[in-house]
Tab-separated table of C-alpha atoms and ligand atoms in Angstrom:
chain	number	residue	atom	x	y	z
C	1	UNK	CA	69.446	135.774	141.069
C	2	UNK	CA	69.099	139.272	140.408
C	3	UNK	CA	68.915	140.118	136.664
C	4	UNK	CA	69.276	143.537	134.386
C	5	UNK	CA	68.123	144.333	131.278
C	6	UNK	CA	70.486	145.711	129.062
C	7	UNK	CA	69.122	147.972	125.559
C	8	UNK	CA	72.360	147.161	123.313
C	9	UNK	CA	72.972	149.501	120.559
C	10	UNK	CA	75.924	148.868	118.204
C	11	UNK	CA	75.631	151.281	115.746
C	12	UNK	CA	78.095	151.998	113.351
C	13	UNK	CA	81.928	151.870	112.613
C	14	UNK	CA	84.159	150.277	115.715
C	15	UNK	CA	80.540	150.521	116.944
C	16	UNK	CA	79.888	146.502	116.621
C	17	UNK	CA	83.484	145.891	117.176
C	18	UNK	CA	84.220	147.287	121.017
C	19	UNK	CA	80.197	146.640	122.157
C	20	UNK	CA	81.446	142.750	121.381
C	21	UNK	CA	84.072	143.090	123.583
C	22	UNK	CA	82.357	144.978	126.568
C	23	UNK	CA	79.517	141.933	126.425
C	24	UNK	CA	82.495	139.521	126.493
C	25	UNK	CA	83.744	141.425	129.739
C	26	UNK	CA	79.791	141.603	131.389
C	27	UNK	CA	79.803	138.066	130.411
C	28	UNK	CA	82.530	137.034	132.668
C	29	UNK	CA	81.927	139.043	135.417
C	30	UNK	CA	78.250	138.496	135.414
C	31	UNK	CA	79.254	134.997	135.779
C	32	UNK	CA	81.638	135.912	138.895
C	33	UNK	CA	79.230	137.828	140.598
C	34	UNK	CA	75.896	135.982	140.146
C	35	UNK	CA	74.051	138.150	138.699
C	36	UNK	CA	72.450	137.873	135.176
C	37	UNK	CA	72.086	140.315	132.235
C	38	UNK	CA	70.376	140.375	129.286
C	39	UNK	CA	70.991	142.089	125.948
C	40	UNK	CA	68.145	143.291	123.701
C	41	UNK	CA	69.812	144.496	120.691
C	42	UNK	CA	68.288	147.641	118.844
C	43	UNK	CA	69.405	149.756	116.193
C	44	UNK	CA	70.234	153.356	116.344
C	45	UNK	CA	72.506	155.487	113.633
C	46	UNK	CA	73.561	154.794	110.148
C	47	UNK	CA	72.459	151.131	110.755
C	48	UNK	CA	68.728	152.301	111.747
C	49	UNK	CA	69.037	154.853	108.317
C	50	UNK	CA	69.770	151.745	106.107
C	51	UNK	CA	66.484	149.493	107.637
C	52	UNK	CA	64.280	151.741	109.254
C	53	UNK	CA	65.290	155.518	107.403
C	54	UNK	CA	65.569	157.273	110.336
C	55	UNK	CA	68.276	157.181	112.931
C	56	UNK	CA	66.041	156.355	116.055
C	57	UNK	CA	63.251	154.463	115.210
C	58	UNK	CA	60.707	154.361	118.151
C	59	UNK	CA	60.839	150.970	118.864
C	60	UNK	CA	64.563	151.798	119.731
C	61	UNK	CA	63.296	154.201	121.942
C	62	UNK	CA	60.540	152.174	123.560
C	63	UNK	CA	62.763	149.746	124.262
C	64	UNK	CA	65.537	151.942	125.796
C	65	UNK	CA	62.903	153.599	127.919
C	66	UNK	CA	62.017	149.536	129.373
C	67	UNK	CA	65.177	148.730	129.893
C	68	UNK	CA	67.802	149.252	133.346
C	69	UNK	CA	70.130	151.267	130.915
C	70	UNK	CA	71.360	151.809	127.450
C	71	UNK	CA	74.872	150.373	126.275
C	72	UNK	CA	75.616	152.574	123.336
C	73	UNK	CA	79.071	152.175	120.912
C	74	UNK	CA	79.494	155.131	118.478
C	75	UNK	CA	77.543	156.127	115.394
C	76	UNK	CA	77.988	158.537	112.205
C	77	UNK	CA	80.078	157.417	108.807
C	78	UNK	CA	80.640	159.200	105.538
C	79	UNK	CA	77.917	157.336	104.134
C	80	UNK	CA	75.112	159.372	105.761
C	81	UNK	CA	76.945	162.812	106.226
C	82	UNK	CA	75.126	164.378	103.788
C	83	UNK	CA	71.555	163.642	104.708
C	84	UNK	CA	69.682	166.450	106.216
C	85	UNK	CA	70.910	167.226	109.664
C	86	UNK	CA	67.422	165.438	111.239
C	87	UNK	CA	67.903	162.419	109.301
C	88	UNK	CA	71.918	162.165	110.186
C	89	UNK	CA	73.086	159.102	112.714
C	90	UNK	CA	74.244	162.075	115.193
C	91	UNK	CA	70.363	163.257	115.413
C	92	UNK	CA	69.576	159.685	116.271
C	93	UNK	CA	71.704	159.793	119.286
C	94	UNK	CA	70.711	163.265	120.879
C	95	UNK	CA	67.163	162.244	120.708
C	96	UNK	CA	67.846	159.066	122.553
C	97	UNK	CA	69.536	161.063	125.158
C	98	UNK	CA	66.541	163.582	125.608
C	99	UNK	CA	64.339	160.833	125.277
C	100	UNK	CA	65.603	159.299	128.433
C	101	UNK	CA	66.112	162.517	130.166
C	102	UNK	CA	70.066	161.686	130.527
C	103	UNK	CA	71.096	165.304	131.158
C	104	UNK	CA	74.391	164.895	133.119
C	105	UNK	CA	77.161	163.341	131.300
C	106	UNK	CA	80.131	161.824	133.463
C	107	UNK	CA	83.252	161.877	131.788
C	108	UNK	CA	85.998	160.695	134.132
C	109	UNK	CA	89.425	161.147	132.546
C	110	UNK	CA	92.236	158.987	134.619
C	111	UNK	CA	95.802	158.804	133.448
C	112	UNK	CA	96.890	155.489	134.014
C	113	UNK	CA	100.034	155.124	135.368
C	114	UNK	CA	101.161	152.401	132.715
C	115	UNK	CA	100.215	154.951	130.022
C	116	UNK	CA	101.718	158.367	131.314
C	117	UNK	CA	104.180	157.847	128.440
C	118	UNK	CA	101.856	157.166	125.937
C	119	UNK	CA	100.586	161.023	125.701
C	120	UNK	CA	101.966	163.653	123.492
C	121	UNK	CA	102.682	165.557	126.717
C	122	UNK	CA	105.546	165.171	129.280
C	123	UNK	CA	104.795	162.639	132.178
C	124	UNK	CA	105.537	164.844	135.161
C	125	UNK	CA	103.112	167.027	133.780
C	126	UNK	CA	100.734	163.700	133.882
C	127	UNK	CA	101.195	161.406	136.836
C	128	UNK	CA	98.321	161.005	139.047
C	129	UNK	CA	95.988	163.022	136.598
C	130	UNK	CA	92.177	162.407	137.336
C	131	UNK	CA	89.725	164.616	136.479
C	132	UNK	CA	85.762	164.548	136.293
C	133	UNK	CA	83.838	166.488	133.420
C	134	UNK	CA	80.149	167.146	134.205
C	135	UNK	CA	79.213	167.590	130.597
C	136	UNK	CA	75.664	169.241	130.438
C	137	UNK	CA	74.126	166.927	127.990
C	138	UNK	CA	70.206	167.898	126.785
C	139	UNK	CA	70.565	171.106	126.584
C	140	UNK	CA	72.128	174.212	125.759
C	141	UNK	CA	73.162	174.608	121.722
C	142	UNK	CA	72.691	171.298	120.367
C	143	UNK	CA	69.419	171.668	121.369
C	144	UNK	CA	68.222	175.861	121.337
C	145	UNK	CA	65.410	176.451	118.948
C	146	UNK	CA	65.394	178.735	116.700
C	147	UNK	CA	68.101	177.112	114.582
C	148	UNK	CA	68.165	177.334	110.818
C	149	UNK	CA	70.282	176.952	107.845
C	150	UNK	CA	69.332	179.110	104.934
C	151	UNK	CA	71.034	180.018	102.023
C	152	UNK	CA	73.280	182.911	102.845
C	153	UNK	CA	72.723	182.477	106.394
C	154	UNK	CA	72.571	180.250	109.497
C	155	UNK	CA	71.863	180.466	113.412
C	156	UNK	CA	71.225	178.169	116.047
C	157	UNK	CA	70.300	179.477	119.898
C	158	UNK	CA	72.330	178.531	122.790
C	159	UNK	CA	69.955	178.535	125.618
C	160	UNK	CA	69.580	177.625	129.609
C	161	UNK	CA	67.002	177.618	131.811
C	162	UNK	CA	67.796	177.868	135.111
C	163	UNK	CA	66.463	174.313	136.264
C	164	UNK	CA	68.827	172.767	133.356
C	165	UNK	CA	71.931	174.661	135.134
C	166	UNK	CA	70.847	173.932	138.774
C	167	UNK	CA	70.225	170.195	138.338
C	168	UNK	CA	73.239	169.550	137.021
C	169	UNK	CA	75.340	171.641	139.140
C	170	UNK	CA	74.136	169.868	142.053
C	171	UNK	CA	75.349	166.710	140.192
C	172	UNK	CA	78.401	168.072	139.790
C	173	UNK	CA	78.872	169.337	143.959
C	174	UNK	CA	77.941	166.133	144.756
C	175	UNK	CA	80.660	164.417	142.442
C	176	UNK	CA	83.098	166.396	143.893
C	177	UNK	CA	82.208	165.701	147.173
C	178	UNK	CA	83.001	162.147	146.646
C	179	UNK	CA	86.390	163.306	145.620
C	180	UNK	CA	88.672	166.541	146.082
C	181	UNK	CA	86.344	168.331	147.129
C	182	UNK	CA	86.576	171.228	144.231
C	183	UNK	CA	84.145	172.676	141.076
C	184	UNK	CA	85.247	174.494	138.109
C	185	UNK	CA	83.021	176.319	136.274
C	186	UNK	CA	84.199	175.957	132.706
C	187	UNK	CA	82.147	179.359	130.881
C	188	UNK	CA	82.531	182.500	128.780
C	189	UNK	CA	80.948	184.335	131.134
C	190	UNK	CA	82.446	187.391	129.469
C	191	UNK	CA	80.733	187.237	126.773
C	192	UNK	CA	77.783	185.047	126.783
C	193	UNK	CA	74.669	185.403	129.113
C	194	UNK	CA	73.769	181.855	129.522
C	195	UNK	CA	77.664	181.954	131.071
C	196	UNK	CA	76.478	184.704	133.464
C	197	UNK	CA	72.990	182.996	134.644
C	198	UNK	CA	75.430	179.371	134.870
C	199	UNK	CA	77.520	181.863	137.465
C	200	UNK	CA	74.527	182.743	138.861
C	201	UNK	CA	72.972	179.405	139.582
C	202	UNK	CA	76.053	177.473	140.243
C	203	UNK	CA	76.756	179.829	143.117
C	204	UNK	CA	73.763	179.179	144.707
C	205	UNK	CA	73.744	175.892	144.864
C	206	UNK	CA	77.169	175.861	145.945
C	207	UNK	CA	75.439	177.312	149.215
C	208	UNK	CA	74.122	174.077	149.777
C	209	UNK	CA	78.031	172.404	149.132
C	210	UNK	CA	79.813	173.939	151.889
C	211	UNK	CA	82.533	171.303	151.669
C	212	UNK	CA	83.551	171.757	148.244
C	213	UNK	CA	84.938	174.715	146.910
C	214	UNK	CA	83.875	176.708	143.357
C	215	UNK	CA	86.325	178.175	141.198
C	216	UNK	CA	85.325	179.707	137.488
C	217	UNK	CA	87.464	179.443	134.767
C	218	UNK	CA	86.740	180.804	131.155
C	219	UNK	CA	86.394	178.320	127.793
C	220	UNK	CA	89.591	179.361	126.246
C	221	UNK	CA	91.570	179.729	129.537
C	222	UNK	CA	90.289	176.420	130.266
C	223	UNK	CA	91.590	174.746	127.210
C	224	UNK	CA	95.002	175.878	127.908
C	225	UNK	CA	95.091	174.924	131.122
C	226	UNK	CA	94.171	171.461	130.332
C	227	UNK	CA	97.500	170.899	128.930
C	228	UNK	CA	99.670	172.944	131.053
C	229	UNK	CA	98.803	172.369	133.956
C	230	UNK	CA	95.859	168.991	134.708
C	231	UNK	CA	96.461	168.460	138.083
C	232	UNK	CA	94.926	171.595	139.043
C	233	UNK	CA	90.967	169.967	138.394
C	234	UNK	CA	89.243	168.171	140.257
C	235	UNK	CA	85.611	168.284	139.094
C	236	UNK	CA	84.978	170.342	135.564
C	237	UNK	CA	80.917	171.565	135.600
C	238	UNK	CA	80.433	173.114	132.109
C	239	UNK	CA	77.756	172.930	129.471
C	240	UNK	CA	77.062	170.933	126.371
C	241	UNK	CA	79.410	172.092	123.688
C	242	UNK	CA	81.800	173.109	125.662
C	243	UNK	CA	82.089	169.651	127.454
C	244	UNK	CA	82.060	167.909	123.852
C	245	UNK	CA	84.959	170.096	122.700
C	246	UNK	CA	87.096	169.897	126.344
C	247	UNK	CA	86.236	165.972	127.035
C	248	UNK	CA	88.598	165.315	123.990
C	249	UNK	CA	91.166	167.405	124.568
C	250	UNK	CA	91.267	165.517	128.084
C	251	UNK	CA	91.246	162.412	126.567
C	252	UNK	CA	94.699	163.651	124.614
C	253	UNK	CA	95.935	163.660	128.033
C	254	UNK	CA	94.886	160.064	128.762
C	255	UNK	CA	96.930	158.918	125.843
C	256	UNK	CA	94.188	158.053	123.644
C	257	UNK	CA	90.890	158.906	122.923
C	258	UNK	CA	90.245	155.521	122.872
C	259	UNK	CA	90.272	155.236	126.404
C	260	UNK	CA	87.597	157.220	127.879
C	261	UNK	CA	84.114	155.951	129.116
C	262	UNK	CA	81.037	157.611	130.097
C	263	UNK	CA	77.862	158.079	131.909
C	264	UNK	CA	75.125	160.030	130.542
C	265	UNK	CA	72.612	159.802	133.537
C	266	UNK	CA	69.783	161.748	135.686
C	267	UNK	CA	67.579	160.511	133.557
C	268	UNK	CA	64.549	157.450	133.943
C	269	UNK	CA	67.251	155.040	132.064
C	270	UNK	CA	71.079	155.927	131.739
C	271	UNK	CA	73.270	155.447	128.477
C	272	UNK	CA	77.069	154.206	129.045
C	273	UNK	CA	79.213	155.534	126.113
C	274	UNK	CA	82.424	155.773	125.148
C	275	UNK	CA	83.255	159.838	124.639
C	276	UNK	CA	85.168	158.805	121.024
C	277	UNK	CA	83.054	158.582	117.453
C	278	UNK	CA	82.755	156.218	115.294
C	279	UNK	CA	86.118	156.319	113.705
C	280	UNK	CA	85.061	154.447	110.288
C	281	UNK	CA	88.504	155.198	108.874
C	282	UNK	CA	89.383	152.179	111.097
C	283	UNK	CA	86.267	150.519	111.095
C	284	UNK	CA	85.977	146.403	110.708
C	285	UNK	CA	90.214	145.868	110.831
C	286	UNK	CA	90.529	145.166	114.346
C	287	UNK	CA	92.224	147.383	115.318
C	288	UNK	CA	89.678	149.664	117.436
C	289	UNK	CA	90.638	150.171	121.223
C	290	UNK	CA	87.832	148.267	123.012
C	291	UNK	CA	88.614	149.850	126.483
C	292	UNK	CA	86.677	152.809	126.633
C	293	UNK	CA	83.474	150.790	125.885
C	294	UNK	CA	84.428	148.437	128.460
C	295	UNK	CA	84.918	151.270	130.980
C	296	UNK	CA	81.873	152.449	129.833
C	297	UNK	CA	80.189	148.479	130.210
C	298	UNK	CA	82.186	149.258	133.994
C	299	UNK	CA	80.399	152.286	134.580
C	300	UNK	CA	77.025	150.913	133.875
C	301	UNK	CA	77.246	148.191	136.207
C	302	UNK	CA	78.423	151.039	139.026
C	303	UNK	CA	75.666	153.578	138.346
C	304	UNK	CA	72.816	151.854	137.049
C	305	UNK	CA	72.925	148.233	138.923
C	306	UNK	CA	75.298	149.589	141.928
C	307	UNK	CA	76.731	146.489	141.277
C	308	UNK	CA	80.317	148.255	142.524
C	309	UNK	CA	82.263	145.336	143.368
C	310	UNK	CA	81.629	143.937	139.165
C	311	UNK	CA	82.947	147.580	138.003
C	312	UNK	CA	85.638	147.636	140.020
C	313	UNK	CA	87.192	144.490	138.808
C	314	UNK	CA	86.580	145.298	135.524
C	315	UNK	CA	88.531	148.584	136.137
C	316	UNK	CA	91.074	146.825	137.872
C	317	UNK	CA	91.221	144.013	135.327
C	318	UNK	CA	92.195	146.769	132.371
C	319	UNK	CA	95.195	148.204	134.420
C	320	UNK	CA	96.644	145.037	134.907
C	321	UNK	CA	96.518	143.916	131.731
C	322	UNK	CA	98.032	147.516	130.604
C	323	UNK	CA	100.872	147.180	133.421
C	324	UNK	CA	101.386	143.265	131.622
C	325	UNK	CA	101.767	145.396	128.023
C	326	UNK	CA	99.016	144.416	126.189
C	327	UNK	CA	98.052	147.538	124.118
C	328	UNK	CA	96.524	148.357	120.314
C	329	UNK	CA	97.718	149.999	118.404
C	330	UNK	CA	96.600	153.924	120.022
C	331	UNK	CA	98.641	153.193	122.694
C	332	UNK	CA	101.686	151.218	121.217
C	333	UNK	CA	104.328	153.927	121.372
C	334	UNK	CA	105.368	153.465	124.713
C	335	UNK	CA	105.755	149.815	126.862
C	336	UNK	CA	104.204	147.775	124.663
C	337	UNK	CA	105.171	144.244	125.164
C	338	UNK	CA	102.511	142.804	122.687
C	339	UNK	CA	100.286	144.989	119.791
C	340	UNK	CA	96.403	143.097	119.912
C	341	UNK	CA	94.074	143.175	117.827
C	342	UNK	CA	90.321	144.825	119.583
C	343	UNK	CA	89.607	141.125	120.288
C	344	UNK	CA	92.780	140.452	121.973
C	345	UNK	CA	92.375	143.132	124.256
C	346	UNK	CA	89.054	141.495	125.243
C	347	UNK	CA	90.122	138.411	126.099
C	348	UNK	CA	93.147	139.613	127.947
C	349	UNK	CA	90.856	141.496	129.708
C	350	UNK	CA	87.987	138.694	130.424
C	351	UNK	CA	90.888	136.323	131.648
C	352	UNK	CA	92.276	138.572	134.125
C	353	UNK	CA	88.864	139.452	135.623
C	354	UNK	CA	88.184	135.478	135.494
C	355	UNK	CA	91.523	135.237	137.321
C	356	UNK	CA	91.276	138.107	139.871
A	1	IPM	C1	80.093	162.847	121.979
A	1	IPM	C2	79.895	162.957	120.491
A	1	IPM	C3	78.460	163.398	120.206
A	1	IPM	C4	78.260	164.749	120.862
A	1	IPM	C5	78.081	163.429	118.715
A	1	IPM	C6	78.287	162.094	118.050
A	1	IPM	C7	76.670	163.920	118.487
A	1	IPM	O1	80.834	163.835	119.944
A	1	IPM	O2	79.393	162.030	122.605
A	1	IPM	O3	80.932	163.556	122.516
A	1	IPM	O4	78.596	165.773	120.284
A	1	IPM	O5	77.728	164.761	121.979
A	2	MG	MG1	82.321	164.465	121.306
């Protein structure tokens, strides 16, 4: 029987509360599918500050680094916001991510048809939304050195080499040539040179993408568009901040942030994580939305195990049991035919795939 070994990291706020959920789901469809996983369970976050005191203890890391892939919930909580920015449960997290190298971020954002009501925006606007952001994810300004924070003053350095840009522009060409075939280049290339050299070297490579086509689009114009008009994107290449800031606003279009998974890959081991925080204002009342962790759980068994048949059915399994009504809370306002609790939402969810 073939078998994965899955790094498990909790962390804090809805953190526990969806990963419990997305095991529940594995659990199911591991069954289904014969294949076994297994869940090491390390801590990373708030939850490493309070044993360890510091947010990625190395035997986290060692252990991610042995592992076939990271499944990662959400850290960060008032608690800990004002440590020193090293010692915060945010640092934690983007040293996992360099320390496995997982520099391209896949964050698909799919309005479900059962849902296009559930967004602030109009529906016609919505239907048959589906958009992939290529989030640069290890580099860039969350990363640039020098960075300080004195007294009367503060800097940090957004910076790109051009191996950072290329690598994960060919990630994104090749995305898109699974799909429709078309790149935006999300930049401020009128202001900023890293913009200018991510022109330069997405270009090139696109030599090597004759099938798909390249558009550029600035940051702000980008963020408009977004909620005018979706439809128009197909694949959105940008870099790290600006594919933090735009994966939420995308998620808005979803209906909830609660929905959206990810893949932060390219690396030796791959982390699946939802694209939403922590949210400890709702922390522990079960109320959370457990479905973007257990897209994320979905996406893991697709690009880690290529075990697609397993991620598909779990896919499948959360649009029917949206089409049947089951919603939290998030999602309510529109077609609900029964408000569940984060557990509740797993089980509907673990049935149907048991079912399917
Ligand atoms: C995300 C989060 C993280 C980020 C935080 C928690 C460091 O907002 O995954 O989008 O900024 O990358
Ligand atoms: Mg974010």
């Amino acid at each position: 029987m073939k078998s994965y070994n899955i790094c498990v990291i909790k962390g804090d706020g809805i953190g526990p509360e969806i990963i419990d959920e997305a095991i529940k789901v594995l659990d199911t469809v591991s069954n289904k599918f014969n294949f076994e996983l297994n869940y090491e369970h390390m801590l990373m976050g708030g939850a490493a500050i309070e044993v360890f005191g510091e947010p990625l203890p190395e035997q986290t890391l060692e252990v991610a680094l042995k592992s076939d892939a990271v499944l990662f919930g959400a850290i960060g909580g008032p608690k800990w916001d004002n440590l020193e920015r090293h010692l915060r449960p945010e640092s934690g997290l983007l040293k996992l991510r360099k320390g496995l190298g997982a520099f391209a971020n896949l964050r698909p954002a799919i309005v479900f048809d059962e849902l296009v009501e559930a967004s602030t925006i109009k529906p016609e606007i919505l239907k048959d939304v589906d958009i992939m952001v290529v989030r640069e994810l290890t580099g860039g300004i969350y990363f640039g050195e020098p960075r300080e924070l004195l007294e009367d003053r503060a800097y940090n350095t957004m910076v790109y080499d051009k191996f950072e840009i290329e690598r994960i522009s060919r990630v994104a060409f090749e995305v898109a040539q699974k799909r429709d075939k078309k790149v935006t280049l999300v930049d401020k290339a009128n202001v900023l040179e890293t913009s200018q050299l991510w022109r330069e070297v997405a270009n090139e490579v696109a030599k090597d993408y004759s099938d798909v086509s390249l558009e550029f689009m600035y940051v702000d114009n980008a963020a408009m568009q977004l909620i005018r008009y979706p439809k128009q994107f197909d694949v959105i290449l940008t870099e790290n901040l600006f594919g933090d800031i735009l994966s939420d606003e995308a998620s808005m279009i979803c209906g909830s942030i609660g929905l959206l998974p990810s893949a932060s890959i390219g690396g030796k081991v791959g982390i699946f994580e939802p694209i939403h925080g922590s949210a400890p204002d709702i922390a522990k009342q079960g109320i959370a939305n457990p479905i973007a962790m257990i897209l994320s759980a979905a996406l893991m068994l697709r690009y880690a195990f290529d075990e697609n048949e397993a991620a598909n059915l779990i896919e499948q399994a959360v649009r029917e049991i949206l089409k049947e009504g089951y919603r939290t809370k998030d999602i309510a306002n529109f077609n609900a035919k029964e408000i569940c609790s984060t557990d509740e939402i797993g089980t509907h969810i673990s049935d149907k795939i048991a079912q399917l």
